[in-house]
């Protein structure tokens, strides 16, 4: 089994802006690198390996030729609990709906 999510990566410009936010040291805590930052459209959880290729095929077919999404980051970050820091994003609802529709029959 593999733990999967469908996500988009922030642009280099957005990663650069987010990297400028204060990231103070905390005991038992490490900040992840910008290359690992994502905006999740659909967490899929633990998926059997035999479903990975069908998921890729279904997503490829559903999203082929789709325009690049435009979204807005912010206006502020949120730290709801623990070690997560969230930057709210709006404008990806239609893409998330397409992703859900393309994958719901598989997971």
mmCIF file of C-alpha atoms in Angstrom:
data_model
loop_
_atom_site.group_PDB
_atom_site.id
_atom_site.type_symbol
_atom_site.label_atom_id
_atom_site.label_comp_id
_atom_site.label_asym_id
_atom_site.label_seq_id
_atom_site.Cartn_x
_atom_site.Cartn_y
_atom_site.Cartn_z
ATOM 1 C CA UNK A 1 0.000 0.000 0.000
ATOM 2 C CA UNK A 2 1.045 3.530 -0.715
ATOM 3 C CA UNK A 3 -0.221 6.677 0.976
ATOM 4 C CA UNK A 4 -1.312 9.073 -1.767
ATOM 5 C CA UNK A 5 -2.784 12.513 -2.279
ATOM 6 C CA UNK A 6 -3.576 14.483 -5.395
ATOM 7 C CA UNK A 7 -1.966 17.894 -5.039
ATOM 8 C CA UNK A 8 -0.541 20.873 -6.880
ATOM 9 C CA UNK A 9 2.778 22.495 -6.158
ATOM 10 C CA UNK A 10 2.932 26.213 -5.466
ATOM 11 C CA UNK A 11 4.820 28.218 -8.049
ATOM 12 C CA UNK A 12 8.446 29.149 -7.357
ATOM 13 C CA UNK A 13 7.312 32.714 -6.620
ATOM 14 C CA UNK A 14 4.836 31.543 -3.984
ATOM 15 C CA UNK A 15 7.361 29.162 -2.431
ATOM 16 C CA UNK A 16 9.795 32.053 -2.208
ATOM 17 C CA UNK A 17 7.227 34.251 -0.431
ATOM 18 C CA UNK A 18 6.258 31.474 1.977
ATOM 19 C CA UNK A 19 9.923 30.783 2.714
ATOM 20 C CA UNK A 20 10.213 34.374 3.966
ATOM 21 C CA UNK A 21 7.700 33.728 6.769
ATOM 22 C CA UNK A 22 9.248 33.393 10.218
ATOM 23 C CA UNK A 23 10.141 29.799 11.022
ATOM 24 C CA UNK A 24 11.473 29.928 14.563
ATOM 25 C CA UNK A 25 13.262 26.916 15.998
ATOM 26 C CA UNK A 26 11.112 24.671 18.186
ATOM 27 C CA UNK A 27 12.168 21.694 20.290
ATOM 28 C CA UNK A 28 11.450 18.393 18.570
ATOM 29 C CA UNK A 29 10.317 20.123 15.416
ATOM 30 C CA UNK A 30 11.837 20.640 11.977
ATOM 31 C CA UNK A 31 10.553 22.722 9.109
ATOM 32 C CA UNK A 32 10.089 20.980 5.784
ATOM 33 C CA UNK A 33 11.841 22.250 2.686
ATOM 34 C CA UNK A 34 9.950 24.297 0.063
ATOM 35 C CA UNK A 35 10.323 21.513 -2.504
ATOM 36 C CA UNK A 36 7.909 19.429 -0.386
ATOM 37 C CA UNK A 37 5.201 22.096 -0.037
ATOM 38 C CA UNK A 38 1.904 21.175 -1.700
ATOM 39 C CA UNK A 39 -1.725 22.185 -1.899
ATOM 40 C CA UNK A 40 -3.797 19.029 -1.444
ATOM 41 C CA UNK A 41 -6.785 18.658 -3.705
ATOM 42 C CA UNK A 42 -7.764 15.188 -2.523
ATOM 43 C CA UNK A 43 -6.125 13.005 0.095
ATOM 44 C CA UNK A 44 -6.541 9.379 -0.998
ATOM 45 C CA UNK A 45 -5.139 7.657 2.071
ATOM 46 C CA UNK A 46 -3.497 4.259 1.848
ATOM 47 C CA UNK A 47 -4.088 2.925 -1.656
ATOM 48 C CA UNK A 48 -3.326 -0.651 -2.759
ATOM 49 C CA UNK A 49 -0.428 -0.712 -5.227
ATOM 50 C CA UNK A 50 -2.624 -2.281 -7.906
ATOM 51 C CA UNK A 51 -4.781 0.887 -7.969
ATOM 52 C CA UNK A 52 -1.932 3.360 -8.529
ATOM 53 C CA UNK A 53 -1.754 2.914 -12.318
ATOM 54 C CA UNK A 54 -5.560 3.109 -12.758
ATOM 55 C CA UNK A 55 -5.591 6.289 -10.650
ATOM 56 C CA UNK A 56 -2.864 7.836 -12.787
ATOM 57 C CA UNK A 57 -4.740 6.861 -15.955
ATOM 58 C CA UNK A 58 -8.071 8.217 -14.668
ATOM 59 C CA UNK A 59 -6.515 11.513 -13.590
ATOM 60 C CA UNK A 60 -4.591 11.834 -16.847
ATOM 61 C CA UNK A 61 -7.744 11.316 -18.894
ATOM 62 C CA UNK A 62 -9.821 13.710 -16.782
ATOM 63 C CA UNK A 63 -7.252 16.493 -16.696
ATOM 64 C CA UNK A 64 -5.731 16.235 -20.187
ATOM 65 C CA UNK A 65 -5.813 19.659 -21.787
ATOM 66 C CA UNK A 66 -7.125 21.363 -18.650
ATOM 67 C CA UNK A 67 -5.885 24.926 -18.249
ATOM 68 C CA UNK A 68 -3.427 25.706 -15.482
ATOM 69 C CA UNK A 69 -5.362 26.634 -12.352
ATOM 70 C CA UNK A 70 -5.279 30.133 -10.956
ATOM 71 C CA UNK A 71 -5.617 30.514 -7.228
ATOM 72 C CA UNK A 72 -5.089 32.990 -4.428
ATOM 73 C CA UNK A 73 -2.952 32.399 -1.370
ATOM 74 C CA UNK A 74 -3.785 33.838 2.020
ATOM 75 C CA UNK A 75 -4.534 36.364 3.311
ATOM 76 C CA UNK A 76 -2.882 34.863 6.400
ATOM 77 C CA UNK A 77 -1.333 31.663 7.644
ATOM 78 C CA UNK A 78 -3.032 29.480 10.241
ATOM 79 C CA UNK A 79 -1.484 27.137 12.794
ATOM 80 C CA UNK A 80 -4.457 25.047 13.986
ATOM 81 C CA UNK A 81 -2.495 22.665 16.198
ATOM 82 C CA UNK A 82 0.704 20.742 16.443
ATOM 83 C CA UNK A 83 3.374 21.269 13.847
ATOM 84 C CA UNK A 84 1.269 22.143 10.804
ATOM 85 C CA UNK A 85 1.307 25.617 9.313
ATOM 86 C CA UNK A 86 -1.421 26.266 6.761
ATOM 87 C CA UNK A 87 -1.624 28.947 4.124
ATOM 88 C CA UNK A 88 -5.251 29.069 2.916
ATOM 89 C CA UNK A 89 -5.754 28.799 -0.839
ATOM 90 C CA UNK A 90 -8.882 29.664 -2.828
ATOM 91 C CA UNK A 91 -9.639 29.074 -6.472
ATOM 92 C CA UNK A 92 -8.991 25.350 -6.776
ATOM 93 C CA UNK A 93 -12.517 24.084 -6.129
ATOM 94 C CA UNK A 94 -13.292 23.248 -9.761
ATOM 95 C CA UNK A 95 -10.026 21.352 -10.156
ATOM 96 C CA UNK A 96 -10.629 19.493 -6.880
ATOM 97 C CA UNK A 97 -14.123 18.561 -8.101
ATOM 98 C CA UNK A 98 -12.646 17.156 -11.330
ATOM 99 C CA UNK A 99 -10.077 15.176 -9.361
ATOM 100 C CA UNK A 100 -12.771 13.772 -7.075
ATOM 101 C CA UNK A 101 -15.006 12.800 -9.985
ATOM 102 C CA UNK A 102 -12.114 11.087 -11.767
ATOM 103 C CA UNK A 103 -11.063 9.057 -8.720
ATOM 104 C CA UNK A 104 -14.230 8.337 -6.748
ATOM 105 C CA UNK A 105 -14.916 5.052 -8.554
ATOM 106 C CA UNK A 106 -11.440 3.788 -7.622
ATOM 107 C CA UNK A 107 -11.003 4.780 -3.984
#
